């Protein structure tokens, strides 16, 4: 039987969350990643564990059919791959940083200065857009130490929590790209593998939709139902069930996580009681 060869990161920020996402998609992996190739037990998937920076190239060359990698790498390398889906984890940004005590007046700061980075193409695009001539010093790792060893006056690197910059006495001054994990695939996949990829993406969407929403149950007096329903649109509309106590109903619906707390306050003001909130495991709309 045909399998989809999916490349994921061997070691680093993306690896654990990539494996966690597959697990939430109901895909169980026979080997936790201690070897370079692993098979899924219950889905036609073979995992290849690779350096994240190499994943776009392997997908372009069809060594892997698809891969989970940072958008930053995909855009930097500009390979011939299809960007299939943003995965919503491993969010970070590509930013310019300078020594923390240096006064910063705006992007003009970088004029004719030397900037160390592993993202020379994205940095060059940014500098061109700003019309600022600067000297790019491409290096492959440990970019954050470049200013302290005198290699460059500034850096352009990924920032997630900001702790790497902080511990190296640097300050983030401009963001040039927002990044997150994405799924990429070969531009030409055969029908069988395309179908497997489509199934995988369908499951990923169901998992991600679910994590962005909560299931909510509450009790309310019948006269408050109209205003409460207006606050809980649900997927189609809320479910209403009469309670044993006359004049009261139970209402079930789905609420987005990001507006959750404001909505709870409004529901209580409108007369809702006994509010229960339950995580949703999968959501298919
Ligand atoms: C990035 C970046 C920093 C670190 C920033 O490396 O190069 O070292 O993360 O994270 P922080 O703001 O939370 O401290 P990454 O883990 O992506 O490794 P790689 O670039 O070497 O692949
Ligand atoms: Zn990397």
CSV table of C-alpha atoms and ligand atoms in Angstrom, one decimal:
chain,number,residue,atom,x,y,z
A,1,UNK,CA,0.0,0.0,0.0
A,2,UNK,CA,1.2,3.5,-0.8
A,3,UNK,CA,2.3,5.7,2.0
A,4,UNK,CA,2.8,9.5,2.3
A,5,UNK,CA,6.4,10.3,3.3
A,6,UNK,CA,6.2,13.2,5.8
A,7,UNK,CA,9.3,15.0,6.9
A,8,UNK,CA,9.4,16.5,10.4
A,9,UNK,CA,12.1,18.1,12.5
A,10,UNK,CA,14.5,15.7,14.1
A,11,UNK,CA,15.3,17.8,17.1
A,12,UNK,CA,14.1,21.3,18.1
A,13,UNK,CA,11.2,23.5,18.6
A,14,UNK,CA,8.9,22.0,16.0
A,15,UNK,CA,9.5,18.3,16.7
A,16,UNK,CA,7.4,17.7,19.8
A,17,UNK,CA,4.4,19.8,18.6
A,18,UNK,CA,4.5,18.1,15.2
A,19,UNK,CA,4.3,14.7,16.8
A,20,UNK,CA,1.6,16.0,19.2
A,21,UNK,CA,-0.5,17.2,16.3
A,22,UNK,CA,-0.3,13.8,14.6
A,23,UNK,CA,-1.3,12.1,17.8
A,24,UNK,CA,-4.3,14.5,18.1
A,25,UNK,CA,-5.2,13.5,14.5
A,26,UNK,CA,-5.5,9.9,15.8
A,27,UNK,CA,-2.2,8.8,14.2
A,28,UNK,CA,0.0,6.6,16.3
A,29,UNK,CA,3.7,6.4,15.5
A,30,UNK,CA,5.6,3.2,16.1
A,31,UNK,CA,8.8,4.9,17.1
A,32,UNK,CA,9.0,8.1,19.1
A,33,UNK,CA,11.6,9.6,16.9
A,34,UNK,CA,14.8,7.9,18.1
A,35,UNK,CA,15.4,6.6,14.6
A,36,UNK,CA,15.4,8.5,11.3
A,37,UNK,CA,12.4,6.8,9.8
A,38,UNK,CA,9.2,5.8,11.6
A,39,UNK,CA,5.9,4.2,10.5
A,40,UNK,CA,2.4,5.2,11.6
A,41,UNK,CA,0.5,2.2,12.9
A,42,UNK,CA,-3.0,3.2,11.8
A,43,UNK,CA,-2.5,5.6,8.9
A,44,UNK,CA,-0.6,5.3,5.6
A,45,UNK,CA,2.2,7.6,6.7
A,46,UNK,CA,6.0,7.2,7.0
A,47,UNK,CA,7.8,9.9,9.0
A,48,UNK,CA,11.3,11.1,8.1
A,49,UNK,CA,13.1,13.0,10.8
A,50,UNK,CA,15.3,15.7,9.3
A,51,UNK,CA,17.0,19.0,10.1
A,52,UNK,CA,14.2,21.6,9.7
A,53,UNK,CA,16.4,23.7,7.4
A,54,UNK,CA,16.7,20.8,5.0
A,55,UNK,CA,13.0,20.0,4.8
A,56,UNK,CA,12.0,22.4,2.0
A,57,UNK,CA,14.8,21.0,-0.2
A,58,UNK,CA,13.9,17.4,0.4
A,59,UNK,CA,10.3,18.1,-0.4
A,60,UNK,CA,11.3,20.0,-3.6
A,61,UNK,CA,13.4,17.0,-4.6
A,62,UNK,CA,10.6,14.6,-3.8
A,63,UNK,CA,12.7,12.7,-1.2
A,64,UNK,CA,9.7,13.5,1.1
A,65,UNK,CA,6.2,14.0,-0.2
A,66,UNK,CA,5.3,16.6,2.4
A,67,UNK,CA,6.9,18.3,5.4
A,68,UNK,CA,6.1,20.3,8.5
A,69,UNK,CA,8.5,23.2,8.8
A,70,UNK,CA,8.6,26.9,9.8
A,71,UNK,CA,7.1,29.4,7.3
A,72,UNK,CA,10.4,31.3,7.8
A,73,UNK,CA,12.4,28.5,6.2
A,74,UNK,CA,9.9,28.1,3.3
A,75,UNK,CA,10.0,31.8,2.5
A,76,UNK,CA,13.8,32.2,2.9
A,77,UNK,CA,14.6,29.3,0.7
A,78,UNK,CA,11.9,30.0,-1.9
A,79,UNK,CA,11.9,26.4,-3.1
A,80,UNK,CA,9.4,24.9,-5.6
A,81,UNK,CA,7.0,23.4,-3.0
A,82,UNK,CA,3.3,23.9,-2.4
A,83,UNK,CA,2.3,25.7,0.9
A,84,UNK,CA,-0.8,23.6,1.9
A,85,UNK,CA,-1.8,24.7,5.4
A,86,UNK,CA,-0.8,26.9,8.3
A,87,UNK,CA,-0.7,24.7,11.4
A,88,UNK,CA,-1.1,27.3,14.1
A,89,UNK,CA,1.8,26.2,16.4
A,90,UNK,CA,5.4,27.2,16.9
A,91,UNK,CA,4.6,30.9,16.3
A,92,UNK,CA,7.6,33.2,16.2
A,93,UNK,CA,8.8,36.2,14.3
A,94,UNK,CA,11.8,37.1,12.3
A,95,UNK,CA,13.2,40.3,13.9
A,96,UNK,CA,16.0,42.7,13.8
A,97,UNK,CA,17.8,43.3,17.1
A,98,UNK,CA,20.5,45.6,18.3
A,99,UNK,CA,22.6,46.0,21.5
A,100,UNK,CA,20.1,46.9,24.2
A,101,UNK,CA,21.7,50.2,25.1
A,102,UNK,CA,22.1,51.5,21.6
A,103,UNK,CA,19.7,54.3,20.9
A,104,UNK,CA,17.3,53.3,18.1
A,105,UNK,CA,15.7,55.9,15.8
A,106,UNK,CA,14.1,53.7,13.2
A,107,UNK,CA,15.1,51.5,10.3
A,108,UNK,CA,17.6,54.1,9.1
A,109,UNK,CA,19.7,52.8,12.1
A,110,UNK,CA,20.8,49.9,9.8
A,111,UNK,CA,22.2,52.1,7.0
A,112,UNK,CA,25.7,50.8,6.2
A,113,UNK,CA,25.8,48.7,9.3
A,114,UNK,CA,26.6,45.0,9.4
A,115,UNK,CA,23.8,42.6,10.2
A,116,UNK,CA,24.4,38.9,11.0
A,117,UNK,CA,21.6,36.5,10.0
A,118,UNK,CA,20.7,33.0,8.8
A,119,UNK,CA,17.9,34.6,6.7
A,120,UNK,CA,19.9,36.7,4.2
A,121,UNK,CA,17.2,36.6,1.5
A,122,UNK,CA,14.3,37.7,3.8
A,123,UNK,CA,16.5,40.4,5.3
A,124,UNK,CA,17.6,41.6,1.9
A,125,UNK,CA,14.0,41.9,0.8
A,126,UNK,CA,13.1,43.9,3.9
A,127,UNK,CA,16.1,46.3,3.4
A,128,UNK,CA,15.2,46.7,-0.3
A,129,UNK,CA,11.6,47.6,0.6
A,130,UNK,CA,12.9,50.1,3.2
A,131,UNK,CA,15.5,51.5,0.7
A,132,UNK,CA,18.3,50.9,3.2
A,133,UNK,CA,21.7,49.8,2.1
A,134,UNK,CA,23.3,47.5,4.8
A,135,UNK,CA,25.9,44.8,4.8
A,136,UNK,CA,24.5,41.3,5.4
A,137,UNK,CA,26.8,38.8,7.1
A,138,UNK,CA,25.2,35.3,6.5
A,139,UNK,CA,26.0,32.8,9.3
A,140,UNK,CA,24.3,29.5,9.9
A,141,UNK,CA,23.8,29.5,13.7
A,142,UNK,CA,24.4,31.1,17.1
A,143,UNK,CA,23.5,34.4,15.4
A,144,UNK,CA,22.8,36.0,18.8
A,145,UNK,CA,26.5,36.2,19.8
A,146,UNK,CA,27.6,38.0,16.6
A,147,UNK,CA,27.4,41.5,18.2
A,148,UNK,CA,29.4,40.5,21.3
A,149,UNK,CA,32.2,38.9,19.4
A,150,UNK,CA,32.4,41.9,17.0
A,151,UNK,CA,31.1,40.1,13.9
A,152,UNK,CA,28.2,42.4,13.3
A,153,UNK,CA,26.5,45.4,14.9
A,154,UNK,CA,23.0,43.9,14.7
A,155,UNK,CA,21.3,40.6,14.0
A,156,UNK,CA,18.2,39.4,12.2
A,157,UNK,CA,16.9,36.2,13.8
A,158,UNK,CA,13.9,34.3,15.0
A,159,UNK,CA,12.3,35.4,18.3
A,160,UNK,CA,9.8,33.3,20.2
A,161,UNK,CA,9.9,34.1,23.9
A,162,UNK,CA,12.6,36.7,23.5
A,163,UNK,CA,14.8,35.0,26.1
A,164,UNK,CA,17.7,34.4,23.7
A,165,UNK,CA,17.9,38.1,22.9
A,166,UNK,CA,17.6,39.1,26.5
A,167,UNK,CA,20.4,36.8,27.8
A,168,UNK,CA,22.6,38.1,25.0
A,169,UNK,CA,22.0,41.8,25.9
A,170,UNK,CA,20.1,42.5,22.7
A,171,UNK,CA,16.8,44.3,22.0
A,172,UNK,CA,14.3,43.6,19.3
A,173,UNK,CA,13.6,46.7,17.2
A,174,UNK,CA,11.8,45.6,14.0
A,175,UNK,CA,9.7,42.6,13.0
A,176,UNK,CA,10.1,41.6,9.4
A,177,UNK,CA,8.0,38.4,9.3
A,178,UNK,CA,5.4,36.6,11.5
A,179,UNK,CA,6.0,32.8,11.2
A,180,UNK,CA,4.5,29.6,12.4
A,181,UNK,CA,4.7,25.9,11.5
A,182,UNK,CA,3.2,25.1,8.0
A,183,UNK,CA,2.6,22.0,5.9
A,184,UNK,CA,4.3,22.0,2.5
A,185,UNK,CA,4.1,19.3,-0.2
A,186,UNK,CA,5.6,18.4,-3.5
A,187,UNK,CA,4.1,20.4,-6.4
A,188,UNK,CA,3.4,17.1,-8.2
A,189,UNK,CA,2.0,14.3,-6.0
A,190,UNK,CA,0.4,11.2,-7.4
A,191,UNK,CA,-3.3,10.8,-6.8
A,192,UNK,CA,-2.9,8.2,-4.1
A,193,UNK,CA,-0.5,10.3,-2.0
A,194,UNK,CA,-2.5,13.5,-2.7
A,195,UNK,CA,-5.6,11.7,-1.2
A,196,UNK,CA,-3.6,10.7,1.9
A,197,UNK,CA,-2.4,14.3,2.3
A,198,UNK,CA,-5.9,15.6,1.9
A,199,UNK,CA,-7.1,13.2,4.6
A,200,UNK,CA,-4.3,14.3,6.9
A,201,UNK,CA,-5.1,18.0,6.4
A,202,UNK,CA,-8.8,17.3,7.0
A,203,UNK,CA,-7.9,15.8,10.4
A,204,UNK,CA,-5.6,18.7,11.2
A,205,UNK,CA,-8.3,21.2,10.5
A,206,UNK,CA,-10.7,19.3,12.7
A,207,UNK,CA,-8.2,19.3,15.6
A,208,UNK,CA,-7.3,23.0,15.1
A,209,UNK,CA,-10.9,24.1,14.9
A,210,UNK,CA,-11.6,22.2,18.1
A,211,UNK,CA,-8.8,23.7,20.0
A,212,UNK,CA,-10.1,27.2,19.0
A,213,UNK,CA,-13.6,26.5,20.4
A,214,UNK,CA,-15.3,25.3,23.6
A,215,UNK,CA,-18.5,23.5,24.2
A,216,UNK,CA,-20.8,25.4,26.6
A,217,UNK,CA,-23.9,24.3,28.5
A,218,UNK,CA,-26.0,26.6,30.7
A,219,UNK,CA,-29.4,26.9,32.3
A,220,UNK,CA,-31.6,30.0,31.9
A,221,UNK,CA,-35.1,31.2,32.6
A,222,UNK,CA,-37.2,31.1,29.4
A,223,UNK,CA,-37.7,34.8,29.3
A,224,UNK,CA,-33.9,35.3,29.1
A,225,UNK,CA,-33.4,32.8,26.2
A,226,UNK,CA,-33.7,35.2,23.4
A,227,UNK,CA,-30.9,37.5,24.6
A,228,UNK,CA,-28.8,34.5,25.6
A,229,UNK,CA,-29.2,32.9,22.2
A,230,UNK,CA,-28.0,36.1,20.5
A,231,UNK,CA,-24.8,35.8,22.5
A,232,UNK,CA,-24.2,32.1,21.5
A,233,UNK,CA,-24.7,31.7,17.7
A,234,UNK,CA,-23.2,28.2,17.7
A,235,UNK,CA,-22.2,26.3,14.6
A,236,UNK,CA,-25.7,26.5,13.1
A,237,UNK,CA,-27.8,27.6,16.1
A,238,UNK,CA,-27.8,26.7,19.8
A,239,UNK,CA,-29.5,23.5,21.1
A,240,UNK,CA,-32.4,24.2,23.5
A,241,UNK,CA,-33.8,21.5,25.9
A,242,UNK,CA,-36.5,22.1,28.5
A,243,UNK,CA,-35.5,21.5,32.2
A,244,UNK,CA,-37.7,19.5,34.5
A,245,UNK,CA,-38.4,22.7,36.4
A,246,UNK,CA,-41.1,24.7,34.5
A,247,UNK,CA,-40.0,28.0,32.9
A,248,UNK,CA,-36.3,26.9,32.6
A,249,UNK,CA,-34.3,25.6,29.7
A,250,UNK,CA,-30.8,24.2,29.1
A,251,UNK,CA,-28.9,25.7,26.2
A,252,UNK,CA,-25.9,24.1,24.5
A,253,UNK,CA,-23.6,25.8,22.0
A,254,UNK,CA,-20.0,26.4,20.8
A,255,UNK,CA,-18.0,29.5,21.6
A,256,UNK,CA,-14.7,30.6,20.2
A,257,UNK,CA,-11.8,30.6,22.7
A,258,UNK,CA,-10.6,34.1,21.9
A,259,UNK,CA,-13.8,35.9,23.0
A,260,UNK,CA,-14.7,33.4,25.7
A,261,UNK,CA,-14.4,35.4,28.9
A,262,UNK,CA,-16.2,38.5,27.6
A,263,UNK,CA,-19.0,36.3,26.5
A,264,UNK,CA,-19.3,34.5,29.9
A,265,UNK,CA,-19.7,37.9,31.6
A,266,UNK,CA,-22.4,38.9,29.2
A,267,UNK,CA,-24.2,35.6,29.6
A,268,UNK,CA,-24.2,35.9,33.4
A,269,UNK,CA,-25.6,39.5,33.1
A,270,UNK,CA,-28.3,38.1,30.8
A,271,UNK,CA,-29.4,35.6,33.5
A,272,UNK,CA,-27.5,32.4,32.6
A,273,UNK,CA,-26.7,30.0,35.5
A,274,UNK,CA,-24.9,26.7,36.0
A,275,UNK,CA,-22.5,27.4,33.2
A,276,UNK,CA,-20.4,24.4,32.2
A,277,UNK,CA,-17.5,24.7,29.7
A,278,UNK,CA,-16.1,21.6,28.0
A,279,UNK,CA,-13.1,21.1,25.7
A,280,UNK,CA,-13.9,19.9,22.2
A,281,UNK,CA,-11.8,17.1,20.9
A,282,UNK,CA,-12.5,17.3,17.2
A,283,UNK,CA,-14.7,19.7,15.3
A,284,UNK,CA,-16.0,19.2,11.7
A,285,UNK,CA,-18.1,22.0,10.4
B,1,LIG,C1,15.6,30.2,17.3
B,1,LIG,C2,16.5,31.4,17.2
B,1,LIG,C3,16.9,31.6,18.7
B,1,LIG,C4,15.7,31.1,19.4
B,1,LIG,C5,14.8,32.2,19.9
B,1,LIG,O1,16.2,29.0,17.0
B,1,LIG,O2,17.6,31.2,16.4
B,1,LIG,O3,18.1,30.9,19.0
B,1,LIG,O4,14.9,30.2,18.5
B,1,LIG,O5,13.8,31.7,20.8
B,1,LIG,P1,13.5,32.5,22.1
B,1,LIG,O6,13.1,33.9,21.7
B,1,LIG,O7,12.3,31.8,22.7
B,1,LIG,O8,14.7,32.6,23.0
B,1,LIG,P2,15.5,27.7,16.7
B,1,LIG,O9,15.0,27.0,17.9
B,1,LIG,O10,14.4,27.9,15.6
B,1,LIG,O11,16.6,26.8,16.1
B,1,LIG,P3,17.4,26.9,14.6
B,1,LIG,O12,17.1,28.3,14.1
B,1,LIG,O13,18.8,26.7,15.0
B,1,LIG,O14,16.7,25.8,13.8
B,2,LIG,ZN1,16.6,25.4,12.0
